[in-house]
DNA sequence: AATTAGCACTCGTTAAAAGTGAGTGCTAAC
DNA sequence: GTTAGCACTCACTTTTAACGAGTGCTAATT
């Protein structure tokens, strides 16, 4: 167990290092107004803290920096849930002043906002398709056998695909089929949609003896497309990475930026972990080599108790956890409220 | 005018520098099999080439590197339109083996292909909306006054927007209005669509005395949205930038990557210049400070003689122009063929 | 017993000095 | 016109020295 003085020193070291990115020496600390004891005393305490693995020195004659364990301790025990400043609270309220009807744009907007708010890079994992339920389906026949299928989910998400049929689908046939499909399929989870859709078309065909073989084949191909399986990831403030002194070296910067561009890898990484509402992973805790020098703050967003996706903040291990956590919590609130507005019960 | 020997030497210097990124010395050149004269002779010729501004030395005791003028001369006079290798030609053919129905995805796919082919970063500017013409318009009323409007252009581009009305629009009203709108508005350039759409709705209202004020207001807001004005830009192979030795320094890399993330700036930069089908700009010719160390190869793509957008390749000034130009030309062909397939006359 | 002042020591950082080598320009010989 | 030879330049590397922030330990102080 740590003494109060040790806690004070540890917090001071982490705070200072987060601010300056420079190893913190005993003399520097002793000059702080909240430190009443001498640098020698601090050195003794530091030796103890180092023995406990909470801090470390880059080399013999340097000050101390927090270890991963130190950051972990700081995050777990030393963070004070600071309320954001009044002007920020005001800004946050006005952020969503005019509603954004489409979830896609709402999510993109949110990613940008969060990165502006924190000056870190932001990742927003969109809702997984599979979990969502169908609200409405529309078939729009165009010229030359082209058919656009529009799909609206209960969360208000709209999506379209274009099919190419060998022969035209009449507007009347499309209309009849559509009416039937909407009657029977509303509420179907998208994960089952493909199977049930084909089944339903087959049944419709036998009842009405209409020629929809081509349609079902084309639909099958388009719905099979794995593009749909994976939720989209939106990024905000990528350039913020450049401002971090730890990423002035291309060798450090490259793996992070490369990972960020890879949808698949990111998806695996961000994929839901529903234990906590807010999850912070530090350095090697990320279990991703490219992120061994980064910390990630994740928050799951949900509507009506259903978890939809993830908001994440990515920065150096030396990131401002306090600010990051508070910003993400506050933005999460506003974001969920907007999402709620867009959903179709 | 340059002598044959000077041309040989200039080409050798540029080729060598493109390959190695190291200043080329007279001794190195004299060892090439196609060089029969001595290093001293080469030094004399180099002095002349330098006087003409075609090459320069980073410092007194270094080899020579091409100047911007040198690259310009190389691009204008020394490039041989090399046909791509058989295996690449084959690969190119199979690239679009299965058609991509949606232009958006086709464009994205193309950006990725081009960057894979060249190992440079690729930009693809999508078609400008304004120039395109309406093919079909669909209104889909959902629950709670939500209406999805789907818009299909003659190029086969599909787009949707969600409107929020204060009170529900009946399916019948929507259907009637839609039929009318499609009759009168097909072929309208998107640039005029907003005005003509509102006009048409107003007229429809007076004729049928239907309550569509809300609809036109909501439509107005949504169509006003400047998001639509600007074509999308797709990026491929961003990570390729990291491989270039000239961008190992964050100070050099940063402005380029930052620019690439800025849709607006890129849009202005890539905006059509219809003089040539292929345009190459080198370093300062880009007129963009962030690209002063880059070269850009641009190609305009068109369907049925109508220019739609731009394919671009971005790399260091020392980029492999030969390969870049040839790749972009070949991919352009295939890309346009696919686009043609997707258009609705 | 806890705290602090003092001091030798460590080690990264910076600056200057010396050595190395690739490459040039010039001159004289071919 | 071409080439061999040679002095010269200058980035790059290595070496050495000086510097200073910071530490650990010990002895004195509270």
XYZ file of C-alpha atoms (C1' of nucleotides) in Angstrom:
750
model
C 0.000 0.000 0.000
C 1.229 3.440 -0.845
C 1.547 6.282 1.643
C -0.166 9.573 0.975
C 3.171 11.117 0.172
C 3.966 8.430 -2.349
C 0.591 8.936 -3.977
C 1.244 12.650 -4.174
C 4.634 12.078 -5.758
C 3.369 9.490 -8.217
C 0.507 11.686 -9.294
C 2.872 14.632 -9.648
C 5.244 12.623 -11.804
C 2.507 11.374 -14.096
C 0.833 14.746 -14.374
C 4.099 16.459 -15.083
C 5.217 13.912 -17.614
C 1.877 14.038 -19.413
C 2.268 17.773 -19.684
C 5.916 18.060 -20.672
C 6.942 14.687 -22.134
C 10.203 15.114 -20.199
C 11.448 12.813 -17.426
C 10.648 14.369 -14.076
C 13.514 14.983 -11.623
C 13.396 15.250 -7.870
C 14.438 18.896 -7.870
C 11.662 19.845 -10.276
C 9.128 18.165 -8.043
C 10.453 19.760 -4.873
C 9.700 23.180 -6.342
C 6.000 22.465 -6.678
C 3.803 24.365 -4.269
C 2.100 21.225 -2.987
C 5.422 19.615 -2.070
C 6.760 20.583 1.334
C 9.654 18.180 1.630
C 13.086 18.210 0.078
C 14.396 16.721 -3.115
C 16.409 14.173 -1.130
C 13.214 12.876 0.446
C 11.630 12.706 -2.963
C 14.587 10.718 -4.218
C 14.091 8.210 -1.436
C 10.396 7.890 -2.192
C 11.148 7.621 -5.891
C 13.492 4.732 -5.217
C 10.632 2.972 -3.452
C 8.160 3.726 -6.232
C 10.639 2.417 -8.759
C 11.097 -0.760 -6.731
C 7.331 -1.232 -6.878
C 7.486 -0.910 -10.648
C 5.387 2.217 -10.859
C 8.037 4.467 -12.325
C 11.285 3.974 -14.197
C 14.183 5.940 -15.583
C 15.158 6.033 -19.234
C 18.824 6.028 -18.106
C 20.884 6.456 -14.960
C 21.072 10.202 -14.811
C 17.599 11.072 -15.998
C 14.436 11.878 -14.098
C 11.644 9.331 -13.737
C 8.839 8.513 -16.114
C 5.734 6.467 -15.356
C 5.887 2.788 -16.264
C 2.883 1.085 -17.823
C 2.028 -0.130 -14.361
C 2.322 3.453 -13.177
C -0.117 4.675 -15.787
C -2.437 1.830 -14.904
C -2.342 2.785 -11.230
C -2.866 6.428 -12.139
C -5.853 5.598 -14.305
C -7.352 3.261 -11.743
C -6.832 5.311 -8.617
C -5.605 8.822 -9.202
C -7.954 10.239 -11.793
C -10.490 12.705 -10.513
C -13.646 12.806 -12.608
C -13.241 16.433 -13.457
C -16.267 18.095 -14.919
C -15.529 19.842 -18.150
C -15.235 23.587 -18.229
C -18.391 25.672 -18.705
C -17.415 26.871 -22.152
C -16.770 23.308 -23.222
C -20.079 22.169 -21.860
C -21.706 24.916 -23.845
C -19.803 23.990 -26.967
C -20.826 20.389 -26.529
C -24.464 21.335 -26.348
C -24.331 23.367 -29.501
C -22.404 20.669 -31.340
C -25.509 18.809 -32.233
C -27.541 21.958 -32.557
C -29.043 20.932 -35.845
C -29.884 17.282 -35.989
C -28.153 15.010 -38.426
C -30.736 12.665 -39.850
C -28.413 10.055 -41.163
C -26.534 7.886 -38.748
C -23.555 7.623 -41.063
C -23.032 11.310 -41.125
C -23.811 11.579 -37.466
C -21.073 9.098 -36.691
C -18.578 10.834 -38.925
C -19.467 14.132 -37.353
C -18.999 12.673 -33.901
C -15.577 11.329 -34.758
C -14.500 14.773 -35.882
C -15.936 16.431 -32.817
C -14.225 14.107 -30.417
C -10.864 14.617 -32.036
C -11.307 18.361 -32.013
C -12.251 18.197 -28.376
C -9.302 16.101 -27.273
C -6.658 16.720 -29.926
C -6.222 12.989 -30.224
C -7.038 10.666 -33.065
C -10.522 9.258 -32.881
C -11.975 5.987 -34.091
C -15.667 5.335 -34.255
C -16.854 1.850 -34.960
C -20.263 1.935 -36.600
C -23.080 -0.408 -35.651
C -22.674 -3.994 -36.669
C -25.137 -4.859 -39.365
C -25.951 -8.345 -38.185
C -27.415 -7.240 -34.928
C -29.799 -4.767 -36.504
C -33.317 -5.453 -37.623
C -35.021 -4.657 -40.861
C -37.470 -1.801 -40.837
C -38.206 -1.419 -44.502
C -37.131 -2.716 -47.883
C -37.671 -1.034 -51.206
C -37.065 -2.239 -54.752
C -36.605 0.420 -57.381
C -36.519 -0.894 -60.955
C -34.552 1.265 -63.356
C -33.784 0.952 -67.042
C -31.864 -1.961 -68.521
C -32.560 -4.489 -65.809
C -30.976 -2.355 -63.168
C -32.636 -2.558 -59.769
C -31.753 -0.574 -56.701
C -32.586 -2.181 -53.415
C -32.895 0.123 -50.435
C -32.779 -1.226 -46.956
C -33.702 0.681 -43.812
C -32.956 -0.694 -40.383
C -34.754 0.022 -37.162
C -31.865 2.184 -36.052
C -32.599 4.456 -38.988
C -29.634 3.320 -40.986
C -30.249 3.440 -44.744
C -28.297 1.472 -47.270
C -28.589 0.768 -50.940
C -27.231 -1.760 -53.388
C -27.513 -1.963 -57.119
C -28.418 -5.216 -58.850
C -27.990 -6.012 -62.489
C -30.582 -8.386 -63.926
C -30.475 -9.934 -67.352
C -33.996 -8.751 -68.034
C -36.051 -5.904 -66.676
C -38.225 -6.189 -63.582
C -41.534 -4.454 -64.064
C -42.523 -1.766 -61.647
C -45.716 -3.642 -60.839
C -43.945 -6.888 -60.082
C -41.471 -5.078 -57.925
C -44.245 -3.319 -56.071
C -46.145 -6.530 -55.343
C -43.073 -8.356 -54.226
C -41.973 -5.490 -52.079
C -45.280 -5.227 -50.275
C -45.145 -8.892 -49.478
C -41.531 -8.795 -48.331
C -42.127 -5.869 -46.039
C -45.115 -7.570 -44.477
C -43.252 -10.747 -43.697
C -39.732 -9.592 -43.099
C -39.990 -6.496 -40.936
C -38.014 -6.999 -37.763
C -35.790 -9.688 -39.220
C -32.217 -9.438 -37.939
C -29.956 -8.607 -40.853
C -27.855 -11.655 -40.093
C -30.801 -13.817 -41.165
C -32.037 -11.501 -43.843
C -30.314 -13.105 -46.782
C -31.667 -16.567 -46.113
C -35.164 -15.442 -45.244
C -35.303 -13.060 -48.164
C -34.503 -15.777 -50.678
C -36.927 -18.131 -49.034
C -39.662 -15.546 -49.155
C -39.026 -14.770 -52.805
C -39.198 -18.446 -53.626
C -42.495 -18.795 -51.855
C -43.842 -15.677 -53.548
C -42.817 -17.088 -56.882
C -44.668 -20.347 -56.389
C -47.800 -18.551 -55.212
C -47.887 -15.999 -57.971
C -45.956 -17.903 -60.591
C -43.934 -14.830 -61.381
C -40.554 -14.810 -62.918
C -38.226 -13.799 -60.113
C -35.450 -16.319 -60.460
C -33.085 -13.761 -61.823
C -33.889 -11.395 -59.055
C -33.223 -13.883 -56.346
C -29.963 -14.874 -57.939
C -28.759 -11.297 -58.211
C -29.921 -10.528 -54.698
C -28.068 -13.511 -53.428
C -24.824 -12.350 -54.953
C -25.174 -8.829 -53.701
C -26.165 -9.782 -50.183
C -23.387 -12.327 -49.995
C -20.905 -9.576 -50.494
C -18.837 -9.478 -47.367
C -18.575 -5.712 -47.595
C -21.790 -5.648 -45.678
C -20.710 -7.861 -42.877
C -18.217 -5.490 -41.440
C -19.236 -2.232 -39.838
C -17.596 0.924 -41.051
C -14.927 2.667 -39.083
C -14.718 6.409 -39.114
C -11.569 8.256 -38.239
C -11.121 11.762 -36.982
C -8.078 13.913 -36.407
C -5.470 11.644 -37.876
C -3.120 14.578 -38.172
C -3.114 14.958 -34.393
C -0.682 12.076 -34.247
C 1.945 14.318 -35.782
C 1.841 16.674 -32.840
C 2.874 14.097 -30.279
C 6.580 14.316 -29.509
C 6.802 10.536 -29.169
C 5.791 10.165 -32.803
C 8.306 12.539 -34.338
C 10.231 9.464 -35.380
C 8.840 7.857 -38.531
C 9.684 4.423 -37.201
C 7.336 5.032 -34.254
C 4.691 6.826 -36.260
C 4.433 4.462 -39.175
C 3.023 1.350 -37.520
C 0.328 3.368 -35.809
C -0.794 5.212 -38.926
C -0.642 2.023 -40.930
C -2.792 0.158 -38.458
C -5.292 2.967 -38.437
C -5.777 2.644 -42.176
C -6.534 -1.052 -41.962
C -10.239 -1.492 -41.447
C -10.007 -5.169 -40.693
C -7.272 -4.960 -38.083
C -8.991 -2.053 -36.391
C -12.259 -3.853 -36.403
C -10.794 -6.855 -34.656
C -9.117 -4.576 -32.205
C -12.118 -2.451 -31.345
C -14.630 -5.250 -31.367
C -16.934 -5.065 -28.466
C -15.925 -5.936 -25.020
C -19.021 -5.374 -22.995
C -17.663 -5.689 -19.488
C -17.141 -2.029 -18.870
C -18.716 0.962 -20.385
C -15.335 2.660 -20.552
C -12.212 0.655 -21.178
C -8.684 1.975 -21.086
C -5.802 -0.043 -22.438
C -2.231 1.066 -22.022
C 0.695 0.123 -24.251
C 1.199 -3.614 -24.260
C -2.275 -4.096 -22.817
C -3.533 -3.417 -26.323
C -2.176 -6.779 -27.444
C -1.315 -5.219 -30.767
C 2.298 -4.652 -31.564
C 1.654 -1.498 -33.566
C 0.009 0.036 -30.524
C 2.644 -0.832 -27.964
C 3.440 2.859 -27.513
C -0.177 3.947 -27.516
C -3.047 4.062 -25.121
C -6.641 3.671 -26.149
C -9.768 4.880 -24.409
C -12.872 3.077 -25.573
C -16.522 3.690 -24.831
C -19.439 1.632 -26.061
C -22.469 3.446 -27.248
C -25.901 1.993 -27.145
C -29.495 2.907 -27.774
C -32.300 1.438 -25.713
C -29.804 -0.749 -23.958
C -28.553 -2.335 -27.134
C -24.840 -1.891 -27.653
C -24.234 -0.613 -31.160
C -20.609 0.294 -31.504
C -17.553 1.902 -30.032
C -16.093 5.349 -29.661
C -12.335 5.305 -29.206
C -9.550 7.732 -28.592
C -6.018 6.842 -29.458
C -2.884 8.633 -28.335
C 0.527 8.071 -26.813
C 0.790 6.222 -23.507
C 1.501 9.658 -22.137
C -1.948 10.798 -23.112
C -4.087 13.074 -21.009
C -6.326 10.378 -19.559
C -8.279 12.785 -17.462
C -9.276 14.977 -20.330
C -9.762 12.048 -22.667
C -12.074 10.155 -20.361
C -14.135 13.188 -19.503
C -14.476 14.269 -23.095
C -15.502 10.838 -24.271
C -18.081 10.474 -21.504
C -19.663 13.788 -22.243
C -19.687 13.328 -25.978
C -21.078 9.830 -25.565
C -24.146 11.256 -23.865
C -24.874 13.729 -26.624
C -24.153 11.203 -29.322
C -26.522 8.619 -27.925
C -29.257 11.171 -27.609
C -28.932 11.973 -31.307
C -28.861 8.321 -32.273
C -32.022 7.756 -30.290
C -33.770 10.445 -32.284
C -32.913 8.710 -35.538
C -34.187 5.284 -34.616
C -37.513 3.925 -35.893
C -39.179 1.837 -33.260
C 19.838 21.706 -78.135
C 21.364 18.714 -76.460
C 23.787 16.310 -78.110
C 23.024 12.616 -78.159
C 25.688 12.047 -75.557
C 24.173 14.658 -73.262
C 20.780 13.045 -73.677
C 22.268 9.686 -72.796
C 23.926 11.086 -69.707
C 20.847 12.997 -68.581
C 18.649 9.971 -69.000
C 21.174 7.823 -67.158
C 21.326 10.271 -64.270
C 17.552 10.479 -63.932
C 17.056 6.729 -64.277
C 19.758 6.000 -61.765
C 18.538 8.553 -59.275
C 14.979 7.305 -59.566
C 16.208 3.843 -58.754
C 18.654 4.551 -55.952
C 17.706 7.956 -54.521
C 21.448 8.651 -54.321
C 23.257 11.450 -56.169
C 24.891 9.998 -59.274
C 28.653 10.488 -59.713
C 30.662 10.506 -62.906
C 32.538 7.333 -62.001
C 29.335 5.403 -61.400
C 28.044 6.440 -64.794
C 31.285 5.575 -66.579
C 30.878 1.992 -65.419
C 27.554 1.556 -67.190
C 27.673 -0.705 -70.222
C 26.098 1.881 -72.504
C 28.750 4.456 -71.623
C 31.943 4.202 -73.681
C 33.694 7.370 -72.612
C 35.566 8.223 -69.457
C 34.457 9.760 -66.218
C 36.340 12.943 -67.028
C 34.303 13.371 -70.199
C 31.155 12.776 -68.220
C 32.241 15.436 -65.780
C 32.622 17.905 -68.610
C 29.189 17.054 -69.977
C 27.714 17.224 -66.523
C 29.096 20.717 -66.086
C 27.273 21.716 -69.274
C 24.035 20.045 -68.209
C 24.272 21.805 -64.886
C 24.788 25.134 -66.621
C 21.602 24.462 -68.577
C 19.776 23.918 -65.294
C 18.912 20.287 -65.952
C 20.875 18.797 -63.089
C 22.293 20.080 -59.828
C 24.415 18.945 -56.906
C 23.239 18.841 -53.329
C 26.722 20.029 -52.309
C 30.148 20.526 -53.812
C 31.485 17.039 -53.479
C 28.362 15.080 -54.253
C 27.121 13.508 -57.450
C 24.404 15.115 -59.505
C 20.648 14.878 -59.105
C 18.003 15.991 -61.595
C 16.603 19.478 -61.084
C 12.887 20.092 -61.544
C 13.713 21.283 -65.014
C 15.620 18.065 -65.533
C 12.636 15.948 -64.537
C 10.452 18.072 -66.779
C 12.774 17.481 -69.710
C 12.918 13.792 -68.896
C 9.151 13.515 -68.763
C 8.668 15.540 -71.942
C 11.366 13.979 -74.086
C 13.021 10.935 -72.621
C 10.178 8.697 -71.579
C 9.571 5.713 -73.791
C 5.959 4.546 -73.703
C 6.858 1.143 -72.457
C 4.149 -1.431 -72.699
C 3.486 -3.147 -69.447
C 4.731 -6.647 -68.855
C 2.561 -9.586 -69.964
C 1.835 -10.709 -66.439
C 0.752 -7.216 -65.519
C -1.461 -6.985 -68.549
C -3.034 -10.227 -67.526
C -3.480 -9.068 -63.972
C -5.067 -5.875 -65.219
C -7.586 -7.790 -67.227
C -8.622 -9.960 -64.340
C -8.841 -6.993 -62.007
C -12.323 -6.165 -63.096
C -13.207 -9.780 -63.674
C -16.465 -9.499 -61.791
C -18.250 -6.270 -62.431
C -18.834 -3.820 -59.662
C -22.304 -2.430 -60.052
C -21.903 0.639 -57.940
C -19.720 3.427 -59.140
C -18.678 4.344 -55.633
C -17.267 0.948 -54.980
C -15.823 0.772 -58.442
C -13.942 3.989 -57.837
C -12.665 2.838 -54.491
C -11.595 -0.438 -55.988
C -9.777 1.387 -58.754
C -7.897 3.592 -56.321
C -6.671 0.521 -54.501
C -5.692 -1.239 -57.706
C -3.702 1.674 -58.992
C -1.772 2.032 -55.794
C -1.032 -1.664 -55.705
C 0.133 -1.492 -59.277
C 2.466 1.446 -58.803
C 3.318 1.403 -55.103
C 2.453 5.052 -54.948
C -0.385 6.806 -53.208
C -3.458 7.164 -55.367
C -6.187 9.751 -55.419
C -9.399 9.301 -57.318
C -11.724 12.240 -57.646
C -15.289 11.049 -58.105
C -17.676 12.570 -60.601
C -18.883 16.037 -59.852
C -22.537 15.944 -58.955
C -23.555 19.139 -60.673
C -22.676 17.956 -64.118
C -24.694 14.789 -63.838
C -28.301 14.359 -64.844
C -31.171 12.844 -62.952
C -32.316 9.431 -64.049
C -34.758 8.558 -61.334
C -36.052 9.827 -58.056
C -37.791 7.793 -55.377
C -39.524 8.818 -52.192
C -39.833 6.180 -49.511
C -42.037 7.163 -46.559
C -41.179 5.442 -43.315
C -42.618 5.643 -39.844
C -42.697 8.831 -37.798
C -42.531 11.296 -40.675
C -39.230 9.937 -41.863
C -38.806 9.944 -45.617
C -35.897 8.536 -47.557
C -35.244 10.136 -50.897
C -33.258 8.067 -53.375
C -31.665 9.700 -56.366
C -30.214 7.858 -59.338
C -28.138 9.685 -61.931
C -27.660 8.754 -65.554
C -24.147 7.598 -64.758
C -25.675 4.979 -62.483
C -24.696 6.721 -59.308
C -27.154 6.117 -56.477
C -27.508 8.335 -53.482
C -29.907 8.615 -50.589
C -30.842 11.203 -48.031
C -33.128 11.012 -45.062
C -35.672 13.730 -44.355
C -37.523 14.319 -41.129
C -41.013 15.745 -41.496
C -43.195 16.970 -38.696
C -46.034 14.787 -39.902
C -46.143 11.614 -41.920
C -46.285 11.533 -45.687
C -48.724 8.911 -46.929
C -47.482 6.264 -49.264
C -50.082 7.224 -51.791
C -49.197 10.895 -51.770
C -45.558 10.034 -52.109
C -46.291 7.735 -55.008
C -48.317 10.305 -56.883
C -45.777 13.023 -56.337
C -42.954 10.762 -57.330
C -44.554 9.735 -60.558
C -45.031 13.338 -61.460
C -41.524 14.348 -60.486
C -39.950 11.589 -62.512
C -41.985 12.522 -65.544
C -40.961 16.133 -65.464
C -37.516 16.064 -63.999
C -35.711 13.217 -65.701
C -32.582 14.512 -67.352
C -32.340 17.601 -65.168
C -28.738 18.440 -64.295
C -28.220 18.042 -60.571
C -27.027 21.603 -60.361
C -30.540 22.764 -61.192
C -32.329 19.979 -59.404
C -32.970 21.750 -56.157
C -34.644 24.738 -57.717
C -36.671 22.759 -60.218
C -37.681 20.200 -57.644
C -39.118 22.791 -55.323
C -40.834 24.509 -58.198
C -42.379 21.265 -59.354
C -43.592 20.398 -55.888
C -45.189 23.797 -55.576
C -46.988 23.353 -58.859
C -48.077 19.851 -57.879
C -49.451 21.201 -54.650
C -51.575 23.843 -56.319
C -52.944 21.354 -58.836
C -53.773 18.654 -56.358
C -54.140 20.788 -53.271
C -52.085 18.346 -51.292
C -50.209 19.174 -48.169
C -46.583 19.087 -49.227
C -45.244 22.272 -47.684
C -43.366 20.351 -45.054
C -41.861 18.095 -47.625
C -40.558 20.899 -49.740
C -39.091 22.627 -46.728
C -37.299 19.503 -45.570
C -36.133 18.745 -49.090
C -34.805 22.226 -49.412
C -32.715 21.886 -46.299
C -31.353 18.520 -47.245
C -30.526 19.465 -50.815
C -28.932 22.696 -49.695
C -26.440 20.708 -47.731
C -23.112 21.466 -49.267
C -21.979 17.915 -48.639
C -23.497 17.115 -51.965
C -21.775 19.784 -53.941
C -18.339 18.329 -53.593
C -17.384 15.041 -55.178
C -15.848 12.398 -53.035
C -12.170 11.669 -53.103
C -10.947 8.152 -52.622
C -7.454 7.362 -51.485
C -5.419 4.266 -51.999
C -2.057 3.144 -50.692
C -1.465 5.932 -48.239
C 1.094 3.789 -46.478
C 3.241 3.735 -49.614
C 4.423 7.189 -48.679
C 6.314 5.676 -45.791
C 8.499 3.653 -48.100
C 9.945 6.621 -49.912
C 13.356 7.572 -48.549
C 12.623 11.262 -49.047
C 9.769 11.024 -46.576
C 11.621 9.369 -43.731
C 11.717 12.749 -42.078
C 8.439 13.597 -40.333
C 8.839 17.237 -41.301
C 8.726 16.235 -44.974
C 6.059 13.579 -44.549
C 3.633 15.516 -42.451
C 2.524 18.222 -44.880
C 1.871 15.653 -47.585
C -0.158 13.312 -45.400
C -2.022 16.231 -43.921
C -2.935 17.585 -47.320
C -4.096 14.186 -48.440
C -6.577 14.045 -45.600
C -8.117 17.364 -46.497
C -10.899 16.759 -48.954
C -11.359 20.423 -49.788
C -7.742 21.218 -50.503
C -7.358 18.106 -52.594
C -10.470 18.861 -54.489
C -9.242 22.301 -55.440
C -5.939 20.830 -56.406
C -7.256 18.013 -58.557
C -10.059 19.949 -60.103
C -10.254 19.373 -63.775
C -7.869 20.784 -66.216
C -9.054 19.496 -69.502
C -6.195 20.486 -71.755
C -4.411 17.185 -71.684
C -5.617 13.768 -70.966
C -2.551 13.104 -68.877
C -0.982 15.849 -66.847
C 2.236 15.623 -64.917
C 3.218 18.263 -62.412
C 6.593 18.265 -60.738
C 7.459 19.849 -57.397
C 6.756 23.531 -57.448
C 4.644 23.115 -60.562
C 1.965 21.805 -58.239
C 1.474 25.301 -56.864
C 0.827 23.790 -53.471
C 3.392 24.243 -50.810
C 2.741 20.866 -49.201
C 3.523 19.173 -52.508
C 6.715 20.990 -53.303
C 8.660 17.752 -52.925
C 6.099 15.656 -54.773
C 5.138 14.919 -58.315
C 1.630 14.170 -59.427
C 0.437 12.269 -62.453
C -3.166 13.003 -63.305
C -5.496 11.436 -65.815
C -9.048 12.461 -66.536
C -11.582 9.776 -67.010
C -14.655 10.196 -69.067
C -17.593 8.230 -70.388
C -19.138 8.994 -73.745
C -16.843 11.953 -74.094
C -18.001 13.577 -70.872
C -15.196 14.153 -68.411
C -16.244 12.795 -65.035
C -13.291 12.943 -62.714
C -9.629 12.421 -62.157
C -7.283 9.570 -61.392
C -4.066 10.723 -59.777
C -0.834 9.248 -58.571
C 1.259 11.049 -56.008
C 4.870 10.343 -55.124
C 8.229 11.995 -54.622
C 9.668 14.107 -57.425
C 11.948 11.139 -57.887
C 9.002 8.969 -58.809
C 9.103 6.372 -61.526
C 7.351 8.401 -64.191
C 7.623 5.700 -66.794
C 5.898 3.113 -64.721
C 3.423 5.564 -63.282
C 2.295 6.895 -66.619
C 1.983 3.490 -68.175
C 0.077 2.057 -65.245
C -2.338 4.925 -65.119
C -3.000 4.766 -68.848
C -3.723 1.090 -68.795
C -5.879 1.218 -65.702
C -7.747 4.193 -67.107
C -8.877 2.106 -70.059
C -10.237 -0.693 -67.938
C -11.829 1.706 -65.490
C -13.688 3.611 -68.166
C -14.991 0.415 -69.675
C -16.471 -0.547 -66.326
C -17.973 2.876 -65.789
C -19.588 2.687 -69.199
C -21.286 -0.549 -68.228
C -22.847 1.077 -65.188
C -24.321 4.090 -66.928
C -28.042 4.336 -67.747
C -28.536 6.110 -71.029
C 13.401 7.596 13.222
C 12.557 10.702 9.696
C 14.379 14.357 7.037
C 17.795 16.976 4.726
C 22.299 18.825 3.065
C 26.304 17.585 0.730
C 28.981 15.320 -2.591
C 30.832 11.965 -5.734
C 29.281 9.671 -9.680
C 26.677 8.512 -14.014
C 25.446 9.310 -18.501
C 23.028 11.613 -22.245
C 23.794 15.747 -24.832
C 26.383 19.148 -27.266
C 30.449 21.070 -29.430
C 34.736 20.950 -31.358
C 38.504 18.384 -33.722
C 40.328 15.057 -36.637
C 40.092 11.660 -40.111
C 37.774 9.487 -44.321
C 36.230 9.138 -48.893
C 33.302 10.101 -52.741
C 33.218 13.328 -56.104
C 34.507 17.512 -58.465
C 37.158 21.012 -61.449
C 41.124 22.004 -63.739
C 45.323 21.202 -66.306
C 48.288 18.939 -69.148
C 49.145 15.081 -71.995
C 47.380 12.050 -75.605
C 38.018 16.038 -78.639
C 39.207 12.843 -74.979
C 41.446 11.234 -70.941
C 44.686 10.679 -66.964
C 46.204 12.873 -62.944
C 45.880 15.554 -58.938
C 44.616 19.070 -55.666
C 40.567 20.469 -53.435
C 35.861 20.380 -51.282
C 32.663 18.904 -48.138
C 29.339 15.687 -46.058
C 29.826 12.088 -42.924
C 31.929 9.497 -39.111
C 34.563 8.997 -35.084
C 36.940 10.824 -31.157
C 37.510 13.681 -27.388
C 36.219 16.962 -24.120
C 33.178 19.799 -21.512
C 28.610 20.239 -19.529
C 24.874 19.551 -16.555
C 20.736 17.368 -14.963
C 19.864 13.938 -11.981
C 20.929 10.094 -8.934
C 22.475 7.296 -4.710
C 24.675 7.312 -0.600
C 26.357 9.140 3.752
C 26.512 11.986 7.469
C 24.467 15.711 9.897
C 20.155 17.685 11.625
C 15.555 17.816 13.515
